[in-house]
Coordinates of C-alpha atoms in Angstrom, one line a residue:
X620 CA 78.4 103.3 87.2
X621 CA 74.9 103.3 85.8
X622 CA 75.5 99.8 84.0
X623 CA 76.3 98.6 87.6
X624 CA 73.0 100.7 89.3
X625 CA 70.9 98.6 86.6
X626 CA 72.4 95.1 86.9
X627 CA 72.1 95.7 91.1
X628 CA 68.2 96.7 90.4
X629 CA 67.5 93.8 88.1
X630 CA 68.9 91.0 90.0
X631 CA 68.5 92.3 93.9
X632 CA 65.3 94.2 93.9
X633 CA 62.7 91.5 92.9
X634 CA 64.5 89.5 95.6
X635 CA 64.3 92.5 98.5
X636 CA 60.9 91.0 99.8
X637 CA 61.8 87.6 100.4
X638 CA 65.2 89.2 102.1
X639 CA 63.2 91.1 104.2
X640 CA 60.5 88.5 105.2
X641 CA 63.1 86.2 105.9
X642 CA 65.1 88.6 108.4
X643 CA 62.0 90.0 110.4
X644 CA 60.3 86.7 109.8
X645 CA 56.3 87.7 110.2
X646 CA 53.4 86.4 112.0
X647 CA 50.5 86.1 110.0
X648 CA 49.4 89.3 110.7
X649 CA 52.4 90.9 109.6
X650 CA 53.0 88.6 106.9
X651 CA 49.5 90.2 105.5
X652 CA 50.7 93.8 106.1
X653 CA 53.8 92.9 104.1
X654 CA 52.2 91.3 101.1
X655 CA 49.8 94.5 101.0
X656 CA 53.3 96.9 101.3
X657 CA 54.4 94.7 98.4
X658 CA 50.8 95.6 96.3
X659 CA 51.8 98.7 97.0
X660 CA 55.5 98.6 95.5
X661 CA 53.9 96.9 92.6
X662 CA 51.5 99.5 91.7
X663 CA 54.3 102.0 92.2
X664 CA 56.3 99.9 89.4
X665 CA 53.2 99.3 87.5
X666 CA 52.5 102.9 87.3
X667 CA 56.3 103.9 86.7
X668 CA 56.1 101.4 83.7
X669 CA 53.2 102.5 82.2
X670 CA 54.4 106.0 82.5
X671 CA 58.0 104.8 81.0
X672 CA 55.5 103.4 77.9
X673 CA 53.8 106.1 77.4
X674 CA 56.5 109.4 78.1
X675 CA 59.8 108.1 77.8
X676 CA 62.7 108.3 75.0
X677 CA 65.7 106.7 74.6
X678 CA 67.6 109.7 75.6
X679 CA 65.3 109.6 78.8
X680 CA 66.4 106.0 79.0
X681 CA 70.0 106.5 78.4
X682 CA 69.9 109.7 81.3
X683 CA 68.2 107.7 84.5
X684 CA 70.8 104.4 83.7
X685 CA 69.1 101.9 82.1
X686 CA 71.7 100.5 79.9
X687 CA 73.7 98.1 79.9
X688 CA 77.8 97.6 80.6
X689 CA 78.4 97.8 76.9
X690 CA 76.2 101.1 76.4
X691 CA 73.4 99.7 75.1
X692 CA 69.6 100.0 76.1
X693 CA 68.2 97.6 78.6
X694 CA 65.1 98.2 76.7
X695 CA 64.4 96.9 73.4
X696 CA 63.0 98.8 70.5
X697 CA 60.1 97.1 69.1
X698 CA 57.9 98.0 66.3
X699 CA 53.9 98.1 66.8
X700 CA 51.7 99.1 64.4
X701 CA 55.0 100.4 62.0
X702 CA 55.8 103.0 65.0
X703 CA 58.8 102.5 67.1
X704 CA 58.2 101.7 70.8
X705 CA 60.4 101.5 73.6
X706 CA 59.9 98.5 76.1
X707 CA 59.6 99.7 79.8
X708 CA 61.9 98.6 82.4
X709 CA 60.3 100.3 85.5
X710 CA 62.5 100.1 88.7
X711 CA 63.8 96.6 87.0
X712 CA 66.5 95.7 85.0
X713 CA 64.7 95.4 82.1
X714 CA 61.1 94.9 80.1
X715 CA 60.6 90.8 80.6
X716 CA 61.9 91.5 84.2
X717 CA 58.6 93.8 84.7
X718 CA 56.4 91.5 82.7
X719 CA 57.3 88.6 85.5
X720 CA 56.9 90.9 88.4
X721 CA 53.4 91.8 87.4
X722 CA 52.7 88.4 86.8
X723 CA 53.9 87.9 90.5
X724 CA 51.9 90.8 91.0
X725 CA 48.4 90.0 89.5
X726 CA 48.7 86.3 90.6
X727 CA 48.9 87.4 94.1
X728 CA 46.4 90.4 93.8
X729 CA 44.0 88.0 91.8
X730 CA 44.2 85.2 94.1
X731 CA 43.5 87.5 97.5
X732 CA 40.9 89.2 95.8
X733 CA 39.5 85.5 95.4
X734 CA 39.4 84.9 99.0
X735 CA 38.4 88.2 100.6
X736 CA 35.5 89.6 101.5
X737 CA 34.5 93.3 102.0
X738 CA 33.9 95.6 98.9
X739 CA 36.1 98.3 99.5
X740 CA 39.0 96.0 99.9
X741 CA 37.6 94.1 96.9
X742 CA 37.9 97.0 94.3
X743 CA 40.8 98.3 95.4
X744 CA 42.3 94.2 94.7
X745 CA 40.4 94.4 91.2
X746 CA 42.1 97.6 90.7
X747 CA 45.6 96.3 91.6
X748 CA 45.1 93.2 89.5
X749 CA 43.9 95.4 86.4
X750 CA 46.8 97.7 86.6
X751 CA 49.4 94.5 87.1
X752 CA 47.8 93.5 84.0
X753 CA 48.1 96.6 81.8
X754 CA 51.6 96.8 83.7
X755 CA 52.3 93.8 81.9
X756 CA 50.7 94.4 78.7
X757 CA 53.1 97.5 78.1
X758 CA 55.9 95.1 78.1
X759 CA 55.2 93.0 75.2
X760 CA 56.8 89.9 77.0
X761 CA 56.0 86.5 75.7
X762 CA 57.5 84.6 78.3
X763 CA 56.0 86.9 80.9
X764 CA 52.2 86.3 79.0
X765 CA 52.7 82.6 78.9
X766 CA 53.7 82.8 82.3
X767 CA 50.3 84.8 83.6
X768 CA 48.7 82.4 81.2
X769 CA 49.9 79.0 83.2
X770 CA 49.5 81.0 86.2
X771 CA 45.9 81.7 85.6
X772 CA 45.4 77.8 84.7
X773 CA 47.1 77.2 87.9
X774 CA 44.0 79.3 90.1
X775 CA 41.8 77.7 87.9
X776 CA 42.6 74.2 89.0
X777 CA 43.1 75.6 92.9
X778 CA 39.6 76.9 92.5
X779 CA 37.7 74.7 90.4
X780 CA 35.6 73.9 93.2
X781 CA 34.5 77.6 94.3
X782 CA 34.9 78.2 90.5
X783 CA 32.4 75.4 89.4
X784 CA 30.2 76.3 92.5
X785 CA 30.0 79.9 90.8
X786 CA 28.9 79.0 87.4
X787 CA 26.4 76.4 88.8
X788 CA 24.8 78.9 91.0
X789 CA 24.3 81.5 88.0
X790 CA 22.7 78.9 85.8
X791 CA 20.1 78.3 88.5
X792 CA 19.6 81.7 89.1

């Protein structure tokens, strides 16, 4: 039962938004309240990962379900710095599948803090992007790096123009 718990969790949750926007299909406004419910749900796995970095054990692992059908850990063992380190999986089905949802995460928080304005709502976007980031940091993914990497080159080229407007403007200041 808790290899079945994990594999539904990993394959189904990152896919629950589009499930749900699809079936109550939004208007813009609503579409805006659901991409902010989905910040929220990020941070909540951000947060839960970081905490899984930071707290966990494998027997802590091995209690809540996360392995897989075989008995084995979801979450890799890894060495850093000569010290073993357990991956975090969050409220996925495993540490590469966190590493892409905060690279979902921070491209989407990184992108709307781009193109709002207000301060309050501002921060709180820099926030969410910072802790997508360190989200993903705790993972150790490569592929999920490279993929925030090619993301980021991605906003780069949607934005040159505000992006080059920026840099011209400080130079001139």
């Amino acid at each position: 039962v808790p290899a079945a718990v994990t594999s539904f969790r990993g394959y189904y949750q990152p896919l629950g938004v589009f499930f749900l926007a699809r079936a109550i299909r939004p208007r813009p406004t609503e579409l805006r309240a659901l991409l902010g419910l989905w910040l929220v749900v990020g941070a909540i796995m951000a947060g839960f990962g970081l905490l899984q970095a930071t707290t966990w054990t494998d027997a802590d692992y091995r209690a809540e379900g996360y392995v897989r059908q075989n008995g084995e850990l979801v979450v890799p063992q890894v060495s850093v710095d000569g010290k073993p380190y357990l991956r975090p999986a969050s409220t996925v089905s495993g540490p590469n599948e966190l590493g892409l949802d905060m690279v979902l995460m921070s491209v989407m928080a990184a992108t709307w803090l781009l193109s709002t304005t207000g301060r309050r709502r501002r921060l709180a976007l820099a926030a969410c992007t910072l802790l997508f980031v360190g989200g993903l940091a705790t993972t150790l993914s490569r592929s999920a790096f490279l993929g925030l990497f090619a993301a980021l080159f991605g906003i780069a080229v949607m934005y040159w123009g505000r992006l080059k407007g920026g840099f011209a403007s400080m130079g001139t200041g």
